[in-house]
Short mmCIF file of C-alpha atoms (C1' of nucleotides) in Angstrom, two decimals:
data_model
loop_
_atom_site.label_atom_id
_atom_site.label_comp_id
_atom_site.label_asym_id
_atom_site.label_seq_id
_atom_site.Cartn_x
_atom_site.Cartn_y
_atom_site.Cartn_z
CA UNK Y 1 16.10 -85.92 -3.07
CA UNK Y 2 13.59 -88.75 -3.01
CA UNK Y 3 14.54 -89.91 -6.49
CA UNK Y 4 15.89 -93.44 -6.38
CA UNK Y 5 17.79 -94.63 -9.48
CA UNK Y 6 14.86 -96.93 -10.21
CA UNK Y 7 12.22 -94.19 -10.30
CA UNK Y 8 14.55 -92.04 -12.36
CA UNK Y 9 14.67 -94.70 -15.05
CA UNK Y 10 10.91 -95.01 -15.09
CA UNK Y 11 10.56 -91.33 -15.90
CA UNK Y 12 12.27 -91.84 -19.22
CA UNK Y 13 9.84 -94.60 -20.21
CA UNK Y 14 6.90 -93.98 -22.53
CA UNK Y 15 4.05 -94.22 -20.02
CA UNK Y 16 5.87 -91.99 -17.57
CA UNK Y 17 4.67 -91.58 -13.99
CA UNK Y 18 6.28 -88.25 -13.13
CA UNK Y 19 3.92 -86.12 -11.08
CA UNK Y 20 5.61 -82.81 -11.78
CA UNK Y 21 5.78 -83.52 -15.49
CA UNK Y 22 2.10 -84.43 -15.61
CA UNK Y 23 1.14 -81.36 -13.65
CA UNK Y 24 3.07 -79.02 -15.89
CA UNK Y 25 1.68 -80.72 -19.00
CA UNK Y 26 -1.82 -80.13 -17.70
CA UNK Y 27 -0.98 -76.53 -16.88
CA UNK Y 28 0.38 -75.97 -20.39
CA UNK Y 29 -2.69 -77.42 -22.07
CA UNK Y 30 -4.98 -75.61 -19.65
CA UNK Y 31 -3.30 -72.29 -20.36
CA UNK Y 32 -3.94 -72.73 -24.08
CA UNK Y 33 -7.54 -73.68 -23.49
CA UNK Y 34 -8.30 -70.90 -21.00
CA UNK Y 35 -6.67 -68.47 -23.41
CA UNK Y 36 -9.18 -69.56 -26.03
CA UNK Y 37 -12.37 -69.56 -24.00
CA UNK Y 38 -11.72 -68.19 -20.55
CA UNK Y 39 -12.86 -69.97 -17.42
CA UNK Y 40 -16.37 -70.20 -18.82
CA UNK Y 41 -15.61 -71.44 -22.32
CA UNK Y 42 -12.76 -73.81 -21.52
CA UNK Y 43 -13.57 -77.53 -21.76
CA UNK Y 44 -11.75 -79.93 -19.48
CA UNK Y 45 -12.23 -82.49 -22.22
CA UNK Y 46 -10.22 -80.31 -24.60
CA UNK Y 47 -7.50 -79.78 -22.02
CA UNK Y 48 -7.17 -83.53 -21.52
CA UNK Y 49 -7.08 -84.12 -25.27
CA UNK Y 50 -4.02 -81.88 -25.59
CA UNK Y 51 -2.27 -83.65 -22.75
CA UNK Y 52 -0.65 -87.02 -22.78
CA UNK Y 53 -2.81 -88.00 -19.79
CA UNK Y 54 -6.54 -88.34 -19.19
CA UNK Y 55 -9.21 -86.02 -17.86
CA UNK Y 56 -9.25 -87.77 -14.50
CA UNK Y 57 -5.69 -86.52 -13.89
CA UNK Y 58 -6.89 -82.94 -14.02
CA UNK Y 59 -9.20 -83.56 -11.09
CA UNK Y 60 -6.62 -85.66 -9.29
CA UNK Y 61 -4.10 -82.81 -9.30
CA UNK Y 62 -6.27 -79.70 -9.36
CA UNK Y 63 -9.55 -80.69 -7.70
CA UNK Y 64 -11.82 -78.74 -10.06
CA UNK Y 65 -11.81 -76.44 -13.09
CA UNK Y 66 -11.74 -73.23 -11.11
CA UNK Y 67 -8.72 -74.30 -9.05
CA UNK Y 68 -6.96 -75.28 -12.25
CA UNK Y 69 -7.74 -71.85 -13.65
CA UNK Y 70 -6.28 -70.21 -10.56
CA UNK Y 71 -3.13 -72.31 -10.87
CA UNK Y 72 -2.73 -71.17 -14.48
CA UNK Y 73 -3.19 -67.52 -13.49
CA UNK Y 74 -0.68 -67.81 -10.68
CA UNK Y 75 1.98 -69.40 -12.86
CA UNK Y 76 1.51 -66.71 -15.50
CA UNK Y 77 1.82 -63.94 -12.92
CA UNK Y 78 4.88 -65.51 -11.35
CA UNK Y 79 6.59 -65.09 -14.73
CA UNK Y 80 5.56 -61.45 -14.90
CA UNK Y 81 6.62 -60.68 -11.33
CA UNK Y 82 10.02 -62.25 -11.93
CA UNK Y 83 10.54 -60.19 -15.08
CA UNK Y 84 9.54 -56.90 -13.45
CA UNK Y 85 11.75 -57.52 -10.44
CA UNK Y 86 14.78 -57.76 -12.70
CA UNK Y 87 14.32 -54.14 -13.71
CA UNK Y 88 15.63 -51.16 -11.78
CA UNK Y 89 12.78 -48.75 -12.37
CA UNK Y 90 13.52 -46.31 -9.56
CA UNK Y 91 17.03 -45.17 -10.43
CA UNK Y 92 16.33 -44.77 -14.14
CA UNK Y 93 15.06 -41.69 -15.98
CA UNK Y 94 11.30 -41.96 -16.62
CA UNK Y 95 11.57 -42.38 -20.36
CA UNK Y 96 14.14 -45.18 -20.09
CA UNK Y 97 12.21 -46.84 -17.28
CA UNK Y 98 9.03 -46.80 -19.34
CA UNK Y 99 10.91 -48.24 -22.30
CA UNK Y 100 12.33 -50.99 -20.11
CA UNK Y 101 9.01 -52.05 -18.62
CA UNK Y 102 7.25 -51.82 -21.96
CA UNK Y 103 9.88 -53.87 -23.71
CA UNK Y 104 9.87 -56.44 -20.93
CA UNK Y 105 6.12 -56.75 -21.13
CA UNK Y 106 5.77 -56.91 -24.89
CA UNK Y 107 8.56 -59.42 -25.32
CA UNK Y 108 7.00 -61.64 -22.70
CA UNK Y 109 3.58 -61.46 -24.32
CA UNK Y 110 5.24 -62.26 -27.63
CA UNK Y 111 6.57 -65.48 -26.14
CA UNK Y 112 3.42 -66.15 -24.11
CA UNK Y 113 0.52 -64.56 -26.00
CA UNK Y 114 -1.83 -66.54 -23.77
CA UNK Y 115 -1.29 -64.07 -20.95
CA UNK Y 116 -2.91 -61.18 -22.78
CA UNK Y 117 -6.04 -63.05 -23.75
CA UNK Y 118 -6.46 -64.77 -20.40
CA UNK Y 119 -6.40 -61.42 -18.65
CA UNK Y 120 -8.95 -59.98 -21.05
CA UNK Y 121 -11.21 -62.95 -20.42
CA UNK Y 122 -10.66 -62.49 -16.73
CA UNK Y 123 -11.89 -58.90 -16.99
CA UNK Y 124 -14.92 -59.61 -19.13
CA UNK Y 125 -16.15 -62.95 -17.81
CA UNK Y 126 -15.08 -62.89 -14.18
CA UNK Y 127 -15.08 -59.13 -13.64
CA UNK Y 128 -11.56 -59.39 -12.31
CA UNK Y 129 -12.51 -61.69 -9.44
CA UNK Y 130 -9.27 -63.69 -9.59
CA UNK Y 131 -7.14 -60.77 -10.70
CA UNK Y 132 -7.09 -57.72 -8.46
CA UNK Y 133 -4.19 -57.07 -6.16
CA UNK Y 134 -1.31 -58.92 -7.74
CA UNK Y 135 -2.13 -57.75 -11.22
CA UNK Y 136 -2.53 -54.11 -10.34
CA UNK Y 137 0.65 -54.24 -8.31
CA UNK Y 138 2.59 -56.07 -11.01
CA UNK Y 139 1.38 -54.45 -14.18
CA UNK Y 140 -0.14 -51.06 -13.49
CA UNK Y 141 1.31 -49.64 -10.30
CA UNK Y 142 4.94 -49.60 -11.52
CA UNK Y 143 3.89 -47.99 -14.77
CA UNK Y 144 1.72 -45.40 -13.06
CA UNK Y 145 4.59 -44.46 -10.79
CA UNK Y 146 6.99 -43.98 -13.66
CA UNK Y 147 4.48 -41.79 -15.44
CA UNK Y 148 3.82 -39.74 -12.32
CA UNK Y 149 7.54 -39.19 -11.87
CA UNK Y 150 7.95 -38.20 -15.51
CA UNK Y 151 5.15 -35.67 -15.23
CA UNK Y 152 6.64 -34.23 -12.05
CA UNK Y 153 10.08 -33.92 -13.65
CA UNK Y 154 8.53 -32.23 -16.65
CA UNK Y 155 9.74 -34.75 -19.22
CA UNK Y 156 6.21 -36.07 -19.78
CA UNK Y 157 3.06 -34.16 -20.62
CA UNK Y 158 0.54 -33.49 -17.89
CA UNK Y 159 -1.47 -36.69 -18.01
CA UNK Y 160 -3.50 -38.66 -15.52
CA UNK Y 161 -1.10 -41.49 -14.63
CA UNK Y 162 -3.88 -44.03 -14.32
CA UNK Y 163 -5.54 -43.29 -17.64
CA UNK Y 164 -2.14 -43.10 -19.27
CA UNK Y 165 -1.08 -46.47 -17.86
CA UNK Y 166 -4.26 -48.12 -19.12
CA UNK Y 167 -3.99 -46.54 -22.56
CA UNK Y 168 -0.34 -47.51 -22.83
CA UNK Y 169 -1.16 -51.10 -21.91
CA UNK Y 170 -3.82 -50.97 -24.59
CA UNK Y 171 -1.37 -49.76 -27.22
CA UNK Y 172 1.04 -52.53 -26.23
CA UNK Y 173 -1.33 -55.45 -25.80
CA UNK Y 174 -4.24 -54.92 -28.16
CA UNK Y 175 -2.12 -56.06 -31.08
CA UNK Y 176 -1.90 -59.50 -29.45
CA UNK Y 177 -5.48 -59.78 -28.27
CA UNK Y 178 -7.02 -58.70 -31.55
CA UNK Y 179 -4.43 -60.23 -33.85
CA UNK Y 180 -6.90 -62.58 -35.50
CA UNK Y 181 -9.19 -59.67 -36.30
CA UNK Y 182 -6.56 -57.27 -37.59
CA UNK Y 183 -4.31 -59.72 -39.42
CA UNK Y 184 -6.18 -58.96 -42.64
CA UNK Y 185 -4.49 -55.56 -42.69
CA UNK Y 186 -1.36 -57.41 -43.79
CA UNK Y 187 -0.68 -59.79 -46.66
CA UNK Y 188 -2.59 -63.09 -46.38
CA UNK Y 189 -0.71 -65.63 -44.34
CA UNK Y 190 1.22 -63.08 -42.31
CA UNK Y 191 1.82 -64.37 -38.78
CA UNK Y 192 1.55 -61.48 -36.37
CA UNK Y 193 3.50 -63.44 -33.76
CA UNK Y 194 6.50 -64.09 -36.00
CA UNK Y 195 9.78 -62.63 -34.71
CA UNK Y 196 9.86 -60.00 -37.46
CA UNK Y 197 6.29 -58.81 -36.95
CA UNK Y 198 6.59 -58.90 -33.18
CA UNK Y 199 9.77 -56.85 -33.17
CA UNK Y 200 8.16 -54.39 -35.57
CA UNK Y 201 5.22 -54.08 -33.20
CA UNK Y 202 7.56 -53.57 -30.26
CA UNK Y 203 9.30 -50.70 -32.06
CA UNK Y 204 6.13 -49.07 -33.32
CA UNK Y 205 4.35 -49.38 -29.99
CA UNK Y 206 7.22 -48.06 -27.89
CA UNK Y 207 7.84 -45.06 -30.15
CA UNK Y 208 4.13 -44.34 -30.17
CA UNK Y 209 3.91 -44.53 -26.40
CA UNK Y 210 6.96 -42.39 -25.73
CA UNK Y 211 5.88 -39.80 -28.26
CA UNK Y 212 2.42 -39.83 -26.73
CA UNK Y 213 3.80 -38.89 -23.33
CA UNK Y 214 6.79 -36.68 -24.08
CA UNK Y 215 6.49 -33.01 -23.24
CA UNK Y 216 6.92 -30.86 -26.35
CA UNK I 1 -49.17 -51.34 -43.92
CA UNK I 2 -50.60 -54.67 -42.88
CA UNK I 3 -51.50 -53.36 -39.45
CA UNK I 4 -55.21 -53.59 -38.93
CA UNK I 5 -56.65 -51.56 -36.05
CA UNK I 6 -57.26 -54.83 -34.27
CA UNK I 7 -53.65 -56.04 -34.38
CA UNK I 8 -52.46 -52.57 -33.38
CA UNK I 9 -54.45 -52.77 -30.21
CA UNK I 10 -53.06 -56.18 -29.36
CA UNK I 11 -49.51 -54.82 -29.43
CA UNK I 12 -50.24 -52.63 -26.48
CA UNK I 13 -51.47 -55.54 -24.40
CA UNK I 14 -49.31 -57.25 -21.78
CA UNK I 15 -48.66 -60.54 -23.57
CA UNK I 16 -47.80 -58.71 -26.77
CA UNK I 17 -47.45 -60.55 -30.08
CA UNK I 18 -45.27 -58.10 -31.98
CA UNK I 19 -42.68 -59.95 -34.06
CA UNK I 20 -40.32 -56.99 -34.48
CA UNK I 21 -40.45 -56.18 -30.80
CA UNK I 22 -39.69 -59.77 -29.84
CA UNK I 23 -36.84 -59.98 -32.32
CA UNK I 24 -35.21 -56.81 -31.06
CA UNK I 25 -35.68 -57.89 -27.45
CA UNK I 26 -33.89 -61.13 -28.24
CA UNK I 27 -31.13 -59.25 -30.03
CA UNK I 28 -30.66 -56.94 -27.05
CA UNK I 29 -30.41 -59.78 -24.57
CA UNK I 30 -28.20 -61.78 -26.94
CA UNK I 31 -25.80 -58.86 -27.35
CA UNK I 32 -25.36 -58.66 -23.58
CA UNK I 33 -24.81 -62.38 -23.31
CA UNK I 34 -22.39 -62.65 -26.24
CA UNK I 35 -20.50 -59.69 -24.80
CA UNK I 36 -20.03 -61.68 -21.61
CA UNK I 37 -19.01 -65.04 -23.02
CA UNK I 38 -18.61 -64.82 -26.76
CA UNK I 39 -20.22 -67.29 -29.12
CA UNK I 40 -18.73 -70.17 -27.12
CA UNK I 41 -19.63 -69.06 -23.62
CA UNK I 42 -23.07 -67.61 -24.29
CA UNK I 43 -26.02 -69.65 -23.04
CA UNK I 44 -29.31 -69.45 -24.90
CA UNK I 45 -30.97 -70.15 -21.56
CA UNK I 46 -29.47 -66.93 -20.19
CA UNK I 47 -30.54 -64.97 -23.24
CA UNK I 48 -34.10 -66.19 -22.84
CA UNK I 49 -34.07 -65.38 -19.14
CA UNK I 50 -33.31 -61.73 -19.90
CA UNK I 51 -36.06 -61.55 -22.47
CA UNK I 52 -39.77 -61.33 -21.91
CA UNK I 53 -40.21 -64.37 -24.15
CA UNK I 54 -39.07 -67.98 -24.02
CA UNK I 55 -36.09 -69.85 -25.39
CA UNK I 56 -38.15 -71.39 -28.16
CA UNK I 57 -38.59 -67.91 -29.65
CA UNK I 58 -34.86 -67.62 -30.21
CA UNK I 59 -34.92 -70.65 -32.47
CA UNK I 60 -38.16 -69.58 -34.10
CA UNK I 61 -36.64 -66.29 -35.20
CA UNK I 62 -32.94 -67.04 -35.54
CA UNK I 63 -32.70 -70.77 -36.32
CA UNK I 64 -29.65 -71.45 -34.15
CA UNK I 65 -27.13 -69.84 -31.82
CA UNK I 66 -24.60 -69.09 -34.52
CA UNK I 67 -27.13 -67.31 -36.74
CA UNK I 68 -28.24 -65.28 -33.73
CA UNK I 69 -24.62 -64.36 -33.10
CA UNK I 70 -24.25 -63.23 -36.71
CA UNK I 71 -27.39 -61.12 -36.42
CA UNK I 72 -25.97 -59.43 -33.33
CA UNK I 73 -22.66 -58.73 -35.08
CA UNK I 74 -24.44 -57.30 -38.11
CA UNK I 75 -26.61 -54.98 -36.09
CA UNK I 76 -23.60 -53.72 -34.15
CA UNK I 77 -21.65 -53.06 -37.34
CA UNK I 78 -24.58 -51.32 -38.93
CA UNK I 79 -24.40 -48.78 -36.10
CA UNK I 80 -20.68 -48.30 -36.68
CA UNK I 81 -21.01 -47.95 -40.44
CA UNK I 82 -23.73 -45.35 -40.02
CA UNK I 83 -21.60 -43.34 -37.61
CA UNK I 84 -18.51 -43.40 -39.83
CA UNK I 85 -20.48 -42.42 -42.92
CA UNK I 86 -21.59 -39.23 -41.19
CA UNK I 87 -17.99 -38.04 -41.04
CA UNK I 88 -16.19 -36.25 -43.86
CA UNK I 89 -12.75 -37.76 -43.44
CA UNK I 90 -11.34 -36.92 -46.85
CA UNK I 91 -11.63 -33.13 -46.88
CA UNK I 92 -10.38 -32.69 -43.33
CA UNK I 93 -6.81 -32.21 -42.13
CA UNK I 94 -5.38 -35.54 -40.85
CA UNK I 95 -5.27 -34.49 -37.22
CA UNK I 96 -8.86 -33.30 -37.19
CA UNK I 97 -10.01 -36.34 -39.13
CA UNK I 98 -8.33 -38.66 -36.65
CA UNK I 99 -9.90 -36.76 -33.78
CA UNK I 100 -13.30 -37.05 -35.41
CA UNK I 101 -13.12 -40.79 -36.03
CA UNK I 102 -11.63 -41.46 -32.59
CA UNK I 103 -14.28 -39.42 -30.84
CA UNK I 104 -17.03 -41.08 -32.85
CA UNK I 105 -15.71 -44.49 -31.98
CA UNK I 106 -15.09 -43.92 -28.30
CA UNK I 107 -18.42 -42.25 -27.70
CA UNK I 108 -20.19 -45.12 -29.41
CA UNK I 109 -18.33 -47.71 -27.35
CA UNK I 110 -19.21 -45.69 -24.26
CA UNK I 111 -22.89 -46.07 -25.10
CA UNK I 112 -22.51 -49.64 -26.34
CA UNK I 113 -19.56 -51.19 -24.47
CA UNK I 114 -20.73 -54.56 -25.74
CA UNK I 115 -19.19 -53.87 -29.12
CA UNK I 116 -15.64 -53.79 -27.84
CA UNK I 117 -15.85 -57.05 -25.92
CA UNK I 118 -17.76 -58.90 -28.64
CA UNK I 119 -15.06 -58.04 -31.14
CA UNK I 120 -12.32 -59.18 -28.79
CA UNK I 121 -14.14 -62.46 -28.27
CA UNK I 122 -14.55 -62.73 -32.00
CA UNK I 123 -10.79 -62.44 -32.45
CA UNK I 124 -9.83 -64.87 -29.72
CA UNK I 125 -12.51 -67.53 -29.95
CA UNK I 126 -13.47 -67.49 -33.59
CA UNK I 127 -10.20 -66.23 -35.05
CA UNK I 128 -12.10 -63.51 -36.84
CA UNK I 129 -14.22 -65.97 -38.83
CA UNK I 130 -17.33 -63.78 -38.76
CA UNK I 131 -15.46 -60.51 -38.77
CA UNK I 132 -13.12 -59.86 -41.66
CA UNK I 133 -14.14 -57.61 -44.52
CA UNK I 134 -16.73 -55.32 -43.02
CA UNK I 135 -14.77 -54.74 -39.85
CA UNK I 136 -11.49 -53.96 -41.52
CA UNK I 137 -13.27 -51.69 -43.95
CA UNK I 138 -15.28 -49.95 -41.25
CA UNK I 139 -12.81 -49.63 -38.43
CA UNK I 140 -9.25 -49.89 -39.67
CA UNK I 141 -9.11 -48.88 -43.30
CA UNK I 142 -10.39 -45.30 -42.75
CA UNK I 143 -7.99 -44.83 -39.87
CA UNK I 144 -5.05 -46.24 -41.80
CA UNK I 145 -5.78 -43.89 -44.69
CA UNK I 146 -5.89 -40.85 -42.45
CA UNK I 147 -2.58 -41.83 -40.90
CA UNK I 148 -0.98 -42.46 -44.27
CA UNK I 149 -2.12 -39.05 -45.45
CA UNK I 150 -0.79 -37.40 -42.31
CA UNK I 151 2.59 -39.04 -42.75
CA UNK I 152 2.74 -37.97 -46.39
CA UNK I 153 1.84 -34.38 -45.51
CA UNK I 154 4.49 -34.38 -42.82
CA UNK I 155 2.15 -33.59 -39.93
CA UNK I 156 2.53 -37.10 -38.49
CA UNK I 157 5.69 -39.01 -37.63
CA UNK I 158 6.89 -41.69 -40.00
CA UNK I 159 4.88 -44.64 -38.74
CA UNK I 160 3.56 -47.82 -40.30
CA UNK I 161 -0.11 -46.92 -40.84
CA UNK I 162 -1.29 -50.44 -40.04
CA UNK I 163 0.61 -50.80 -36.77
CA UNK I 164 -0.37 -47.28 -35.83
CA UNK I 165 -4.05 -47.94 -36.51
CA UNK I 166 -4.00 -51.08 -34.37
CA UNK I 167 -2.16 -49.40 -31.53
CA UNK I 168 -4.49 -46.42 -31.62
CA UNK I 169 -7.49 -48.71 -31.48
CA UNK I 170 -5.84 -50.37 -28.52
CA UNK I 171 -5.35 -47.09 -26.70
CA UNK I 172 -8.99 -46.19 -27.34
CA UNK I 173 -10.68 -49.49 -26.63
CA UNK I 174 -8.61 -51.33 -24.04
CA UNK I 175 -10.05 -49.11 -21.32
CA UNK I 176 -13.46 -50.60 -22.04
CA UNK I 177 -12.42 -54.21 -22.51
CA UNK I 178 -10.28 -54.36 -19.40
CA UNK I 179 -12.36 -52.03 -17.25
CA UNK I 180 -13.15 -54.70 -14.67
CA UNK I 181 -9.46 -55.47 -14.27
CA UNK I 182 -8.19 -51.91 -14.08
CA UNK I 183 -11.04 -50.34 -12.08
CA UNK I 184 -9.02 -50.92 -8.89
CA UNK I 185 -6.69 -48.13 -9.99
CA UNK I 186 -9.46 -45.75 -8.99
CA UNK I 187 -11.40 -45.31 -5.76
CA UNK I 188 -13.59 -48.30 -4.86
CA UNK I 189 -16.99 -48.10 -6.47
CA UNK I 190 -15.86 -45.92 -9.37
CA UNK I 191 -17.85 -46.74 -12.51
CA UNK I 192 -15.55 -46.52 -15.51
CA UNK I 193 -18.54 -46.16 -17.82
CA UNK I 194 -20.01 -43.16 -16.00
CA UNK I 195 -20.27 -40.00 -18.13
CA UNK I 196 -17.50 -38.25 -16.18
CA UNK I 197 -15.03 -41.14 -16.38
CA UNK I 198 -15.85 -41.85 -20.01
CA UNK I 199 -15.35 -38.25 -21.06
CA UNK I 200 -12.08 -38.16 -19.13
CA UNK I 201 -10.98 -41.28 -20.99
CA UNK I 202 -11.98 -39.73 -24.30
CA UNK I 203 -9.84 -36.66 -23.60
CA UNK I 204 -6.85 -38.59 -22.29
CA UNK I 205 -6.93 -41.13 -25.09
CA UNK I 206 -7.30 -38.60 -27.89
CA UNK I 207 -4.49 -36.34 -26.61
CA UNK I 208 -2.30 -39.40 -26.15
CA UNK I 209 -3.00 -40.63 -29.66
CA UNK I 210 -2.47 -37.28 -31.35
CA UNK I 211 0.73 -36.65 -29.41
CA UNK I 212 1.89 -40.14 -30.29
CA UNK I 213 1.59 -39.42 -33.99
CA UNK I 214 2.44 -35.73 -34.32
CA UNK I 215 5.73 -34.85 -35.99
CA UNK I 216 7.99 -32.90 -33.66
"C1'" DG P 1 -46.35 -66.09 -32.28
"C1'" DT P 2 -45.82 -68.03 -28.08
"C1'" DC P 3 -45.70 -71.59 -24.79
"C1'" DT P 4 -44.50 -76.31 -22.35
"C1'" DA P 5 -42.27 -80.56 -22.60
"C1'" DT P 6 -38.77 -83.26 -24.02
"C1'" DA P 7 -35.23 -85.35 -27.03
"C1'" DA P 8 -30.31 -85.73 -27.88
"C1'" DC P 9 -26.14 -84.41 -26.65
"C1'" DC P 10 -22.30 -82.34 -24.02
"C1'" DT P 11 -19.57 -81.45 -19.84
"C1'" DG P 12 -17.85 -81.37 -15.10
"C1'" DA P 13 -16.84 -84.45 -11.83
"C1'" DT P 14 -16.29 -89.15 -9.36
"C1'" DA P 15 -15.76 -94.31 -8.37
"C1'" DG P 16 -13.06 -98.01 -8.61
"C1'" DA P 17 -9.77 -101.16 -11.04
"C1'" DC P 18 -4.85 -101.51 -11.97
"C1'" DG F 1 -0.39 -92.12 -10.58
"C1'" DT F 2 -3.06 -93.39 -14.21
"C1'" DC F 3 -6.83 -95.37 -16.57
"C1'" DT F 4 -11.87 -96.70 -17.99
"C1'" DA F 5 -16.58 -96.31 -17.09
"C1'" DT F 6 -20.21 -93.72 -15.69
"C1'" DC F 7 -23.41 -90.47 -13.37
"C1'" DA F 8 -25.77 -86.15 -12.67
"C1'" DG F 9 -26.77 -81.97 -14.41
"C1'" DG F 10 -26.62 -78.61 -17.97
"C1'" DT F 11 -27.32 -77.07 -22.95
"C1'" DT F 12 -28.79 -76.83 -27.76
"C1'" DA F 13 -32.49 -77.57 -30.36
"C1'" DT F 14 -37.21 -79.42 -31.72
"C1'" DA F 15 -42.18 -81.14 -31.48
"C1'" DG F 16 -46.57 -80.09 -30.76
"C1'" DA F 17 -50.39 -77.75 -28.19
"C1'" DC F 18 -52.66 -73.29 -27.94
#
DNA sequence: GTCTATAACCTGATAGAC
DNA sequence: GTCTATCAGGTTATAGAC
């Protein structure tokens, strides 16, 4: 590519001038900040402070705050789309398919808890303006279809697939969104994102969801 | 009381001078605004705009934005505490008790959807600083106890009462928090807070929760 | 108790040097 | 590509008249 040996060396230096690196640093810091305050509450100042570069770089690469927000959303969804596409949901029994998609989702949110809060902010502050199509298609449609199939095959109770999908997402994701409120249910200092706690949540949530759907 | 006939008459006038009325108007508008942006995103300007009085009144009655936020939280919790206290959760079979507390909670959030979003904001933005004791005691502790009792009596599956309580809350409340994201699952224009939709959610959520806990 | 006016500060965004 | 300096507009909070 267009990487001469000279420019390569410069990248390793302290005051690096790597565009891609700078962009992804900004995106990382922005994701944290948007996860804490949403589009409305996020401060570009704070984003810059958590980056190795200055505020001006944000506007150089992303034009304005809203475009930066969109870029963060898109990157987060790209991760989700990639994960869902790795699953074969059609040729799998409903219960196993639901387990697969649930596990995929929860383990991703465990690694990237920002996703859950950003999407909640998106709903409340922006009324889903930047969300819509991709999100429904990526998160809810596959789940609804699995549920519908399970109901038809008689392995799941007779539920409304849409309500069920939303309530299942709630059971999976609320733990992450509300973790700072509910942490006091556990011993002081317990980190709800620790591997042990997260895996416990995964187990509890999946068993709860499956039991909640299974026909008696 | 200290209400002379003269002051009584003044209250009815257009440019009323009723302290309690003004305070509650501010609280109403503030609740809406905090529900949209949390403590961080709320604008006192916007609160004043949705009140019949001016911004200066907010500071006259509530000192600063944070104290106003606390007042809103306290009023919202007072409603919740009152509703929970009306229930006899101890002398009721676990399943019925859980149904009662779930129904009470969901129907309150249906009437006051602000509560659910404010508490989510509280978790994410303020890390539960203003939440803590009252909330755990009011929302989670009673539910945890019911679940624990149900497990002991063998009517519920062997679950961790804390995880279960959180996941149940998620199944009940996520519908409200994420309604603007998930509304596209239904026909365009569908209002997820309408009486029909809300009662459908109540039914679906409660059956899901009970089925999710019930021992086979 | 309520208003208008304004102080003091914060925040998004840009210009221009390097 | 990156920085410093800065502007314009927004935001919290207060002073003082009525």
